[in-house]
Amino acid sequence: MGDRWELGAAAGGSLLLCAALLAAGCALGLRLGRGRGAADRWALVWLCYDALVHFVLEGPFVCLSLVGNVANSDGLIASLCISCRSPCACVSCTAVG
């Protein structure tokens, strides 16, 4: 890191998405946990957030891996993979060539 630490557009978008997923997981978990103890409500919050992350972030990556590869995609998940290393060393990119 240099004198200034800046996030790229892809990393900023990813952080915003994770924050939105956290807010949605909290809202859903707290709504489902009405009438239960505090520990149960927070466990439901965590489970709802975790499920949302699996469906929203990991699901598209798995689908993309089954029908194509990250190196030839221009989506958010692919841009995070490609921008973190030059050249990319992820499994999908190294399998291509």
mmCIF file of N, CA, C and O in Angstrom:
data_model
loop_
_atom_site.group_PDB
_atom_site.id
_atom_site.type_symbol
_atom_site.label_atom_id
_atom_site.label_comp_id
_atom_site.label_asym_id
_atom_site.label_seq_id
_atom_site.Cartn_x
_atom_site.Cartn_y
_atom_site.Cartn_z
ATOM 1 N N MET A 1 0.838 -1.170 0.000
ATOM 2 C CA MET A 1 0.000 0.000 0.000
ATOM 3 C C MET A 1 0.883 1.233 0.000
ATOM 4 O O MET A 1 1.879 1.277 0.625
ATOM 5 N N GLY A 2 0.523 2.206 -0.655
ATOM 6 C CA GLY A 2 1.313 3.416 -0.714
ATOM 7 C C GLY A 2 0.836 4.447 0.282
ATOM 8 O O GLY A 2 0.318 4.138 1.348
ATOM 9 N N ASP A 3 1.055 5.713 -0.067
ATOM 10 C CA ASP A 3 0.602 6.799 0.789
ATOM 11 C C ASP A 3 -0.920 6.852 0.855
ATOM 12 O O ASP A 3 -1.487 7.209 1.874
ATOM 13 N N ARG A 4 -1.551 6.528 -0.260
ATOM 14 C CA ARG A 4 -3.012 6.544 -0.315
ATOM 15 C C ARG A 4 -3.513 5.142 -0.582
ATOM 16 O O ARG A 4 -2.963 4.419 -1.400
ATOM 17 N N TRP A 5 -4.557 4.784 0.107
ATOM 18 C CA TRP A 5 -5.149 3.461 -0.062
ATOM 19 C C TRP A 5 -6.510 3.645 -0.699
ATOM 20 O O TRP A 5 -7.410 4.238 -0.129
ATOM 21 N N GLU A 6 -6.657 3.161 -1.920
ATOM 22 C CA GLU A 6 -7.899 3.325 -2.644
ATOM 23 C C GLU A 6 -8.444 1.964 -3.053
ATOM 24 O O GLU A 6 -7.703 1.062 -3.405
ATOM 25 N N LEU A 7 -9.764 1.861 -3.027
ATOM 26 C CA LEU A 7 -10.424 0.656 -3.499
ATOM 27 C C LEU A 7 -10.775 0.828 -4.958
ATOM 28 O O LEU A 7 -11.183 1.895 -5.384
ATOM 29 N N GLY A 8 -10.640 -0.224 -5.719
ATOM 30 C CA GLY A 8 -11.079 -0.194 -7.099
ATOM 31 C C GLY A 8 -12.600 -0.269 -7.156
ATOM 32 O O GLY A 8 -13.283 -0.509 -6.159
ATOM 33 N N ALA A 9 -13.148 -0.069 -8.343
ATOM 34 C CA ALA A 9 -14.601 -0.088 -8.511
ATOM 35 C C ALA A 9 -15.170 -1.465 -8.173
ATOM 36 O O ALA A 9 -16.226 -1.574 -7.545
ATOM 37 N N ALA A 10 -14.486 -2.522 -8.562
ATOM 38 C CA ALA A 10 -14.981 -3.871 -8.299
ATOM 39 C C ALA A 10 -14.983 -4.176 -6.799
ATOM 40 O O ALA A 10 -15.940 -4.746 -6.273
ATOM 41 N N ALA A 11 -13.928 -3.784 -6.098
ATOM 42 C CA ALA A 11 -13.859 -4.034 -4.660
ATOM 43 C C ALA A 11 -14.898 -3.198 -3.917
ATOM 44 O O ALA A 11 -15.532 -3.672 -2.972
ATOM 45 N N GLY A 12 -15.096 -1.967 -4.347
ATOM 46 C CA GLY A 12 -16.119 -1.123 -3.729
ATOM 47 C C GLY A 12 -17.513 -1.690 -3.940
ATOM 48 O O GLY A 12 -18.336 -1.710 -3.020
ATOM 49 N N GLY A 13 -17.784 -2.174 -5.152
ATOM 50 C CA GLY A 13 -19.069 -2.799 -5.427
ATOM 51 C C GLY A 13 -19.282 -4.053 -4.609
ATOM 52 O O GLY A 13 -20.383 -4.318 -4.128
ATOM 53 N N SER A 14 -18.228 -4.818 -4.432
ATOM 54 C CA SER A 14 -18.312 -6.036 -3.636
ATOM 55 C C SER A 14 -18.607 -5.718 -2.170
ATOM 56 O O SER A 14 -19.421 -6.387 -1.532
ATOM 57 N N LEU A 15 -17.959 -4.684 -1.634
ATOM 58 C CA LEU A 15 -18.220 -4.293 -0.246
ATOM 59 C C LEU A 15 -19.654 -3.796 -0.068
ATOM 60 O O LEU A 15 -20.302 -4.095 0.934
ATOM 61 N N LEU A 16 -20.157 -3.045 -1.042
ATOM 62 C CA LEU A 16 -21.541 -2.583 -0.966
ATOM 63 C C LEU A 16 -22.516 -3.753 -1.019
ATOM 64 O O LEU A 16 -23.515 -3.776 -0.292
ATOM 65 N N LEU A 17 -22.234 -4.726 -1.871
ATOM 66 C CA LEU A 17 -23.084 -5.908 -1.961
ATOM 67 C C LEU A 17 -23.070 -6.681 -0.648
ATOM 68 O O LEU A 17 -24.119 -7.114 -0.162
ATOM 69 N N CYS A 18 -21.914 -6.849 -0.057
ATOM 70 C CA CYS A 18 -21.829 -7.571 1.220
ATOM 71 C C CYS A 18 -22.560 -6.818 2.329
ATOM 72 O O CYS A 18 -23.214 -7.436 3.180
ATOM 73 N N ALA A 19 -22.468 -5.487 2.327
ATOM 74 C CA ALA A 19 -23.192 -4.693 3.316
ATOM 75 C C ALA A 19 -24.701 -4.835 3.124
ATOM 76 O O ALA A 19 -25.456 -4.945 4.104
ATOM 77 N N ALA A 20 -25.153 -4.852 1.870
ATOM 78 C CA ALA A 20 -26.579 -5.035 1.598
ATOM 79 C C ALA A 20 -27.040 -6.425 2.027
ATOM 80 O O ALA A 20 -28.134 -6.583 2.579
ATOM 81 N N LEU A 21 -26.210 -7.431 1.791
ATOM 82 C CA LEU A 21 -26.546 -8.787 2.223
ATOM 83 C C LEU A 21 -26.606 -8.881 3.747
ATOM 84 O O LEU A 21 -27.470 -9.571 4.299
ATOM 85 N N LEU A 22 -25.705 -8.183 4.420
ATOM 86 C CA LEU A 22 -25.713 -8.183 5.880
ATOM 87 C C LEU A 22 -26.983 -7.524 6.406
ATOM 88 O O LEU A 22 -27.624 -8.045 7.328
ATOM 89 N N ALA A 23 -27.378 -6.395 5.807
ATOM 90 C CA ALA A 23 -28.607 -5.720 6.230
ATOM 91 C C ALA A 23 -29.830 -6.604 5.982
ATOM 92 O O ALA A 23 -30.718 -6.715 6.837
ATOM 93 N N ALA A 24 -29.872 -7.255 4.816
ATOM 94 C CA ALA A 24 -30.995 -8.137 4.499
ATOM 95 C C ALA A 24 -31.010 -9.345 5.435
ATOM 96 O O ALA A 24 -32.079 -9.777 5.892
ATOM 97 N N GLY A 25 -29.852 -9.909 5.732
ATOM 98 C CA GLY A 25 -29.767 -11.044 6.652
ATOM 99 C C GLY A 25 -30.214 -10.666 8.057
ATOM 100 O O GLY A 25 -30.914 -11.438 8.722
ATOM 101 N N CYS A 26 -29.829 -9.465 8.502
ATOM 102 C CA CYS A 26 -30.266 -8.999 9.828
ATOM 103 C C CYS A 26 -31.774 -8.822 9.868
ATOM 104 O O CYS A 26 -32.442 -9.261 10.806
ATOM 105 N N ALA A 27 -32.318 -8.161 8.854
ATOM 106 C CA ALA A 27 -33.764 -7.921 8.821
ATOM 107 C C ALA A 27 -34.536 -9.236 8.785
ATOM 108 O O ALA A 27 -35.507 -9.425 9.538
ATOM 109 N N LEU A 28 -34.107 -10.145 7.937
ATOM 110 C CA LEU A 28 -34.798 -11.428 7.810
ATOM 111 C C LEU A 28 -34.670 -12.270 9.077
ATOM 112 O O LEU A 28 -35.641 -12.847 9.570
ATOM 113 N N GLY A 29 -33.461 -12.341 9.623
ATOM 114 C CA GLY A 29 -33.236 -13.137 10.826
ATOM 115 C C GLY A 29 -33.981 -12.599 12.030
ATOM 116 O O GLY A 29 -34.545 -13.366 12.821
ATOM 117 N N LEU A 30 -34.009 -11.272 12.185
ATOM 118 C CA LEU A 30 -34.723 -10.690 13.314
ATOM 119 C C LEU A 30 -36.231 -10.864 13.162
ATOM 120 O O LEU A 30 -36.946 -11.066 14.141
ATOM 121 N N ARG A 31 -36.718 -10.790 11.924
ATOM 122 C CA ARG A 31 -38.156 -11.003 11.697
ATOM 123 C C ARG A 31 -38.536 -12.462 11.983
ATOM 124 O O ARG A 31 -39.559 -12.728 12.600
ATOM 125 N N LEU A 32 -37.721 -13.393 11.523
ATOM 126 C CA LEU A 32 -38.005 -14.804 11.778
ATOM 127 C C LEU A 32 -37.824 -15.175 13.249
ATOM 128 O O LEU A 32 -38.397 -16.146 13.716
ATOM 129 N N GLY A 33 -37.006 -14.413 13.969
ATOM 130 C CA GLY A 33 -36.701 -14.732 15.361
ATOM 131 C C GLY A 33 -37.584 -14.054 16.377
ATOM 132 O O GLY A 33 -37.251 -14.048 17.577
ATOM 133 N N ARG A 34 -38.688 -13.474 15.952
ATOM 134 C CA ARG A 34 -39.601 -12.838 16.917
ATOM 135 C C ARG A 34 -40.090 -13.862 17.930
ATOM 136 O O ARG A 34 -40.425 -14.987 17.590
ATOM 137 N N GLY A 35 -40.102 -13.448 19.197
ATOM 138 C CA GLY A 35 -40.597 -14.332 20.250
ATOM 139 C C GLY A 35 -39.568 -15.335 20.751
ATOM 140 O O GLY A 35 -39.889 -16.195 21.557
ATOM 141 N N ARG A 36 -38.349 -15.255 20.247
ATOM 142 C CA ARG A 36 -37.291 -16.166 20.692
ATOM 143 C C ARG A 36 -36.261 -15.387 21.499
ATOM 144 O O ARG A 36 -36.243 -14.167 21.498
ATOM 145 N N GLY A 37 -35.364 -16.092 22.136
ATOM 146 C CA GLY A 37 -34.323 -15.455 22.932
ATOM 147 C C GLY A 37 -33.298 -14.748 22.048
ATOM 148 O O GLY A 37 -33.239 -14.942 20.835
ATOM 149 N N ALA A 38 -32.475 -13.922 22.670
ATOM 150 C CA ALA A 38 -31.490 -13.126 21.937
ATOM 151 C C ALA A 38 -30.487 -14.010 21.196
ATOM 152 O O ALA A 38 -30.138 -13.725 20.045
ATOM 153 N N ALA A 39 -30.038 -15.072 21.829
ATOM 154 C CA ALA A 39 -29.067 -15.958 21.179
ATOM 155 C C ALA A 39 -29.674 -16.623 19.947
ATOM 156 O O ALA A 39 -29.016 -16.750 18.908
ATOM 157 N N ASP A 40 -30.929 -17.029 20.057
ATOM 158 C CA ASP A 40 -31.599 -17.651 18.909
ATOM 159 C C ASP A 40 -31.801 -16.659 17.769
ATOM 160 O O ASP A 40 -31.648 -17.005 16.601
ATOM 161 N N ARG A 41 -32.166 -15.426 18.109
ATOM 162 C CA ARG A 41 -32.348 -14.404 17.068
ATOM 163 C C ARG A 41 -31.045 -14.151 16.326
ATOM 164 O O ARG A 41 -31.029 -14.069 15.100
ATOM 165 N N TRP A 42 -29.947 -14.022 17.056
ATOM 166 C CA TRP A 42 -28.668 -13.742 16.382
ATOM 167 C C TRP A 42 -28.165 -14.953 15.605
ATOM 168 O O TRP A 42 -27.494 -14.799 14.587
ATOM 169 N N ALA A 43 -28.492 -16.148 16.079
ATOM 170 C CA ALA A 43 -28.151 -17.339 15.290
ATOM 171 C C ALA A 43 -28.928 -17.337 13.977
ATOM 172 O O ALA A 43 -28.375 -17.663 12.912
ATOM 173 N N LEU A 44 -30.203 -16.944 14.023
ATOM 174 C CA LEU A 44 -30.998 -16.848 12.797
ATOM 175 C C LEU A 44 -30.472 -15.756 11.875
ATOM 176 O O LEU A 44 -30.469 -15.918 10.655
ATOM 177 N N VAL A 45 -30.024 -14.641 12.447
ATOM 178 C CA VAL A 45 -29.423 -13.575 11.628
ATOM 179 C C VAL A 45 -28.206 -14.129 10.883
ATOM 180 O O VAL A 45 -28.059 -13.920 9.669
ATOM 181 N N TRP A 46 -27.334 -14.832 11.591
ATOM 182 C CA TRP A 46 -26.145 -15.387 10.964
ATOM 183 C C TRP A 46 -26.507 -16.402 9.876
ATOM 184 O O TRP A 46 -25.939 -16.388 8.787
ATOM 185 N N LEU A 47 -27.455 -17.276 10.161
ATOM 186 C CA LEU A 47 -27.847 -18.290 9.182
ATOM 187 C C LEU A 47 -28.473 -17.660 7.937
ATOM 188 O O LEU A 47 -28.209 -18.103 6.815
ATOM 189 N N CYS A 48 -29.291 -16.635 8.123
ATOM 190 C CA CYS A 48 -29.901 -15.946 6.971
ATOM 191 C C CYS A 48 -28.831 -15.240 6.140
ATOM 192 O O CYS A 48 -28.841 -15.303 4.912
ATOM 193 N N TYR A 49 -27.901 -14.555 6.802
ATOM 194 C CA TYR A 49 -26.815 -13.883 6.085
ATOM 195 C C TYR A 49 -25.957 -14.903 5.333
ATOM 196 O O TYR A 49 -25.618 -14.700 4.159
ATOM 197 N N ASP A 50 -25.638 -15.990 5.988
ATOM 198 C CA ASP A 50 -24.807 -17.019 5.364
ATOM 199 C C ASP A 50 -25.502 -17.623 4.144
ATOM 200 O O ASP A 50 -24.873 -17.835 3.102
ATOM 201 N N ALA A 51 -26.797 -17.880 4.250
ATOM 202 C CA ALA A 51 -27.546 -18.428 3.111
ATOM 203 C C ALA A 51 -27.575 -17.436 1.956
ATOM 204 O O ALA A 51 -27.399 -17.820 0.791
ATOM 205 N N LEU A 52 -27.785 -16.159 2.253
ATOM 206 C CA LEU A 52 -27.794 -15.145 1.197
ATOM 207 C C LEU A 52 -26.436 -15.068 0.488
ATOM 208 O O LEU A 52 -26.370 -14.937 -0.730
ATOM 209 N N VAL A 53 -25.362 -15.133 1.255
ATOM 210 C CA VAL A 53 -24.021 -15.097 0.655
ATOM 211 C C VAL A 53 -23.812 -16.301 -0.259
ATOM 212 O O VAL A 53 -23.298 -16.157 -1.372
ATOM 213 N N HIS A 54 -24.229 -17.469 0.188
ATOM 214 C CA HIS A 54 -24.069 -18.671 -0.643
ATOM 215 C C HIS A 54 -24.851 -18.550 -1.944
ATOM 216 O O HIS A 54 -24.347 -18.881 -3.015
ATOM 217 N N PHE A 55 -26.085 -18.065 -1.875
ATOM 218 C CA PHE A 55 -26.915 -17.974 -3.082
ATOM 219 C C PHE A 55 -26.466 -16.844 -4.007
ATOM 220 O O PHE A 55 -26.399 -17.026 -5.214
ATOM 221 N N VAL A 56 -26.150 -15.683 -3.446
ATOM 222 C CA VAL A 56 -25.892 -14.501 -4.272
ATOM 223 C C VAL A 56 -24.452 -14.448 -4.784
ATOM 224 O O VAL A 56 -24.209 -14.100 -5.937
ATOM 225 N N LEU A 57 -23.483 -14.775 -3.944
ATOM 226 C CA LEU A 57 -22.079 -14.649 -4.355
ATOM 227 C C LEU A 57 -21.484 -15.954 -4.885
ATOM 228 O O LEU A 57 -20.798 -15.958 -5.901
ATOM 229 N N GLU A 58 -21.722 -17.042 -4.201
ATOM 230 C CA GLU A 58 -21.086 -18.291 -4.601
ATOM 231 C C GLU A 58 -21.852 -19.019 -5.696
ATOM 232 O O GLU A 58 -21.252 -19.691 -6.530
ATOM 233 N N GLY A 59 -23.178 -18.882 -5.710
ATOM 234 C CA GLY A 59 -23.994 -19.530 -6.739
ATOM 235 C C GLY A 59 -23.621 -19.128 -8.150
ATOM 236 O O GLY A 59 -23.377 -19.992 -9.005
ATOM 237 N N PRO A 60 -23.558 -17.819 -8.447
ATOM 238 C CA PRO A 60 -23.166 -17.416 -9.800
ATOM 239 C C PRO A 60 -21.750 -17.873 -10.179
ATOM 240 O O PRO A 60 -21.494 -18.192 -11.338
ATOM 241 N N PHE A 61 -20.836 -17.906 -9.208
ATOM 242 C CA PHE A 61 -19.480 -18.361 -9.504
ATOM 243 C C PHE A 61 -19.480 -19.830 -9.908
ATOM 244 O O PHE A 61 -18.793 -20.222 -10.853
ATOM 245 N N VAL A 62 -20.274 -20.643 -9.208
ATOM 246 C CA VAL A 62 -20.364 -22.064 -9.559
ATOM 247 C C VAL A 62 -20.984 -22.228 -10.942
ATOM 248 O O VAL A 62 -20.482 -22.994 -11.777
ATOM 249 N N CYS A 63 -22.061 -21.494 -11.209
ATOM 250 C CA CYS A 63 -22.697 -21.576 -12.539
ATOM 251 C C CYS A 63 -21.732 -21.138 -13.631
ATOM 252 O O CYS A 63 -21.636 -21.772 -14.683
ATOM 253 N N LEU A 64 -21.002 -20.050 -13.383
ATOM 254 C CA LEU A 64 -20.027 -19.569 -14.355
ATOM 255 C C LEU A 64 -18.926 -20.604 -14.581
ATOM 256 O O LEU A 64 -18.480 -20.818 -15.708
ATOM 257 N N SER A 65 -18.525 -21.277 -13.522
ATOM 258 C CA SER A 65 -17.480 -22.294 -13.649
ATOM 259 C C SER A 65 -17.963 -23.512 -14.429
ATOM 260 O O SER A 65 -17.168 -24.182 -15.081
ATOM 261 N N LEU A 66 -19.254 -23.799 -14.369
ATOM 262 C CA LEU A 66 -19.788 -24.955 -15.083
ATOM 263 C C LEU A 66 -19.978 -24.689 -16.572
ATOM 264 O O LEU A 66 -19.846 -25.594 -17.391
ATOM 265 N N VAL A 67 -20.305 -23.463 -16.950
ATOM 266 C CA VAL A 67 -20.617 -23.168 -18.349
ATOM 267 C C VAL A 67 -19.531 -22.376 -19.075
ATOM 268 O O VAL A 67 -19.583 -22.221 -20.276
ATOM 269 N N GLY A 68 -18.568 -21.859 -18.362
ATOM 270 C CA GLY A 68 -17.507 -21.074 -18.986
ATOM 271 C C GLY A 68 -16.311 -21.018 -18.073
ATOM 272 O O GLY A 68 -16.021 -21.965 -17.362
ATOM 273 N N ASN A 69 -15.637 -19.895 -18.083
ATOM 274 C CA ASN A 69 -14.543 -19.708 -17.137
ATOM 275 C C ASN A 69 -14.443 -18.238 -16.750
ATOM 276 O O ASN A 69 -15.000 -17.361 -17.398
ATOM 277 N N VAL A 70 -13.740 -17.986 -15.692
ATOM 278 C CA VAL A 70 -13.636 -16.649 -15.140
ATOM 279 C C VAL A 70 -12.824 -15.745 -16.070
ATOM 280 O O VAL A 70 -13.094 -14.564 -16.188
ATOM 281 N N ALA A 71 -11.855 -16.302 -16.756
ATOM 282 C CA ALA A 71 -10.979 -15.493 -17.608
ATOM 283 C C ALA A 71 -11.738 -14.847 -18.764
ATOM 284 O O ALA A 71 -11.380 -13.762 -19.209
ATOM 285 N N ASN A 72 -12.782 -15.480 -19.253
ATOM 286 C CA ASN A 72 -13.512 -14.944 -20.396
ATOM 287 C C ASN A 72 -14.778 -14.198 -19.999
ATOM 288 O O ASN A 72 -15.586 -13.870 -20.855
ATOM 289 N N SER A 73 -14.982 -13.920 -18.733
ATOM 290 C CA SER A 73 -16.178 -13.241 -18.265
ATOM 291 C C SER A 73 -15.843 -11.812 -17.873
ATOM 292 O O SER A 73 -14.711 -11.486 -17.532
ATOM 293 N N ASP A 74 -16.856 -10.938 -17.924
ATOM 294 C CA ASP A 74 -16.640 -9.556 -17.498
ATOM 295 C C ASP A 74 -17.555 -9.195 -16.330
ATOM 296 O O ASP A 74 -17.811 -8.035 -16.059
ATOM 297 N N GLY A 75 -18.041 -10.179 -15.583
ATOM 298 C CA GLY A 75 -18.913 -9.949 -14.444
ATOM 299 C C GLY A 75 -18.140 -9.499 -13.220
ATOM 300 O O GLY A 75 -16.908 -9.448 -13.200
ATOM 301 N N LEU A 76 -18.871 -9.167 -12.147
ATOM 302 C CA LEU A 76 -18.265 -8.680 -10.912
ATOM 303 C C LEU A 76 -17.336 -9.715 -10.290
ATOM 304 O O LEU A 76 -16.210 -9.403 -9.908
ATOM 305 N N ILE A 77 -17.768 -10.950 -10.207
ATOM 306 C CA ILE A 77 -16.947 -11.985 -9.581
ATOM 307 C C ILE A 77 -15.665 -12.201 -10.382
ATOM 308 O O ILE A 77 -14.578 -12.333 -9.818
ATOM 309 N N ALA A 78 -15.760 -12.195 -11.690
ATOM 310 C CA ALA A 78 -14.579 -12.375 -12.521
ATOM 311 C C ALA A 78 -13.632 -11.185 -12.389
ATOM 312 O O ALA A 78 -12.416 -11.355 -12.367
ATOM 313 N N SER A 79 -14.164 -9.981 -12.288
ATOM 314 C CA SER A 79 -13.299 -8.808 -12.169
ATOM 315 C C SER A 79 -12.561 -8.814 -10.844
ATOM 316 O O SER A 79 -11.424 -8.358 -10.763
ATOM 317 N N LEU A 80 -13.150 -9.338 -9.788
ATOM 318 C CA LEU A 80 -12.447 -9.448 -8.516
ATOM 319 C C LEU A 80 -11.306 -10.444 -8.619
ATOM 320 O O LEU A 80 -10.229 -10.223 -8.093
ATOM 321 N N CYS A 81 -11.533 -11.543 -9.295
ATOM 322 C CA CYS A 81 -10.505 -12.567 -9.441
ATOM 323 C C CYS A 81 -9.346 -12.052 -10.278
ATOM 324 O O CYS A 81 -8.193 -12.213 -9.930
ATOM 325 N N ILE A 82 -9.654 -11.419 -11.387
ATOM 326 C CA ILE A 82 -8.616 -10.981 -12.310
ATOM 327 C C ILE A 82 -7.861 -9.773 -11.768
ATOM 328 O O ILE A 82 -6.666 -9.639 -11.968
ATOM 329 N N SER A 83 -8.525 -8.896 -11.004
ATOM 330 C CA SER A 83 -7.863 -7.691 -10.538
ATOM 331 C C SER A 83 -6.933 -7.935 -9.360
ATOM 332 O O SER A 83 -6.054 -7.138 -9.102
ATOM 333 N N CYS A 84 -7.092 -9.056 -8.638
ATOM 334 C CA CYS A 84 -6.264 -9.256 -7.461
ATOM 335 C C CYS A 84 -4.875 -9.787 -7.804
ATOM 336 O O CYS A 84 -3.952 -9.632 -7.043
ATOM 337 N N ARG A 85 -4.709 -10.406 -8.941
ATOM 338 C CA ARG A 85 -3.404 -10.941 -9.342
ATOM 339 C C ARG A 85 -3.172 -10.637 -10.809
ATOM 340 O O ARG A 85 -4.082 -10.617 -11.602
ATOM 341 N N SER A 86 -1.951 -10.400 -11.122
ATOM 342 C CA SER A 86 -1.639 -10.192 -12.539
ATOM 343 C C SER A 86 -0.425 -11.052 -12.883
ATOM 344 O O SER A 86 0.677 -10.765 -12.428
ATOM 345 N N PRO A 87 -0.525 -12.099 -13.623
ATOM 346 C CA PRO A 87 -1.722 -12.727 -14.170
ATOM 347 C C PRO A 87 -2.457 -13.485 -13.081
ATOM 348 O O PRO A 87 -1.907 -13.820 -12.053
ATOM 349 N N CYS A 88 -3.725 -13.767 -13.330
ATOM 350 C CA CYS A 88 -4.568 -14.427 -12.354
ATOM 351 C C CYS A 88 -4.077 -15.860 -12.134
ATOM 352 O O CYS A 88 -3.701 -16.554 -13.072
ATOM 353 N N ALA A 89 -4.120 -16.305 -10.890
ATOM 354 C CA ALA A 89 -3.656 -17.648 -10.567
ATOM 355 C C ALA A 89 -4.772 -18.521 -10.021
ATOM 356 O O ALA A 89 -4.517 -19.524 -9.375
ATOM 357 N N CYS A 90 -6.031 -18.135 -10.289
ATOM 358 C CA CYS A 90 -7.129 -18.958 -9.776
ATOM 359 C C CYS A 90 -7.270 -20.234 -10.581
ATOM 360 O O CYS A 90 -6.725 -20.367 -11.669
ATOM 361 N N VAL A 91 -7.997 -21.179 -10.053
ATOM 362 C CA VAL A 91 -8.138 -22.484 -10.673
ATOM 363 C C VAL A 91 -8.764 -22.371 -12.066
ATOM 364 O O VAL A 91 -8.309 -23.005 -13.016
ATOM 365 N N SER A 92 -9.788 -21.527 -12.208
ATOM 366 C CA SER A 92 -10.465 -21.402 -13.510
ATOM 367 C C SER A 92 -9.541 -20.823 -14.567
ATOM 368 O O SER A 92 -9.548 -21.258 -15.708
ATOM 369 N N CYS A 93 -8.744 -19.833 -14.199
ATOM 370 C CA CYS A 93 -7.856 -19.192 -15.173
ATOM 371 C C CYS A 93 -6.666 -20.069 -15.536
ATOM 372 O O CYS A 93 -6.244 -20.098 -16.679
ATOM 373 N N THR A 94 -6.124 -20.802 -14.574
ATOM 374 C CA THR A 94 -4.965 -21.645 -14.861
ATOM 375 C C THR A 94 -5.366 -22.878 -15.650
ATOM 376 O O THR A 94 -4.546 -23.461 -16.355
ATOM 377 N N ALA A 95 -6.634 -23.284 -15.559
ATOM 378 C CA ALA A 95 -7.090 -24.443 -16.318
ATOM 379 C C ALA A 95 -7.192 -24.133 -17.814
ATOM 380 O O ALA A 95 -7.076 -25.017 -18.638
ATOM 381 N N VAL A 96 -7.371 -22.841 -18.140
ATOM 382 C CA VAL A 96 -7.528 -22.433 -19.526
ATOM 383 C C VAL A 96 -6.204 -22.517 -20.259
ATOM 384 O O VAL A 96 -6.119 -22.972 -21.394
ATOM 385 N N GLY A 97 -5.172 -22.072 -19.628
ATOM 386 C CA GLY A 97 -3.927 -22.139 -20.369
ATOM 387 C C GLY A 97 -2.830 -21.506 -19.660
ATOM 388 O O GLY A 97 -1.742 -21.421 -19.817
#
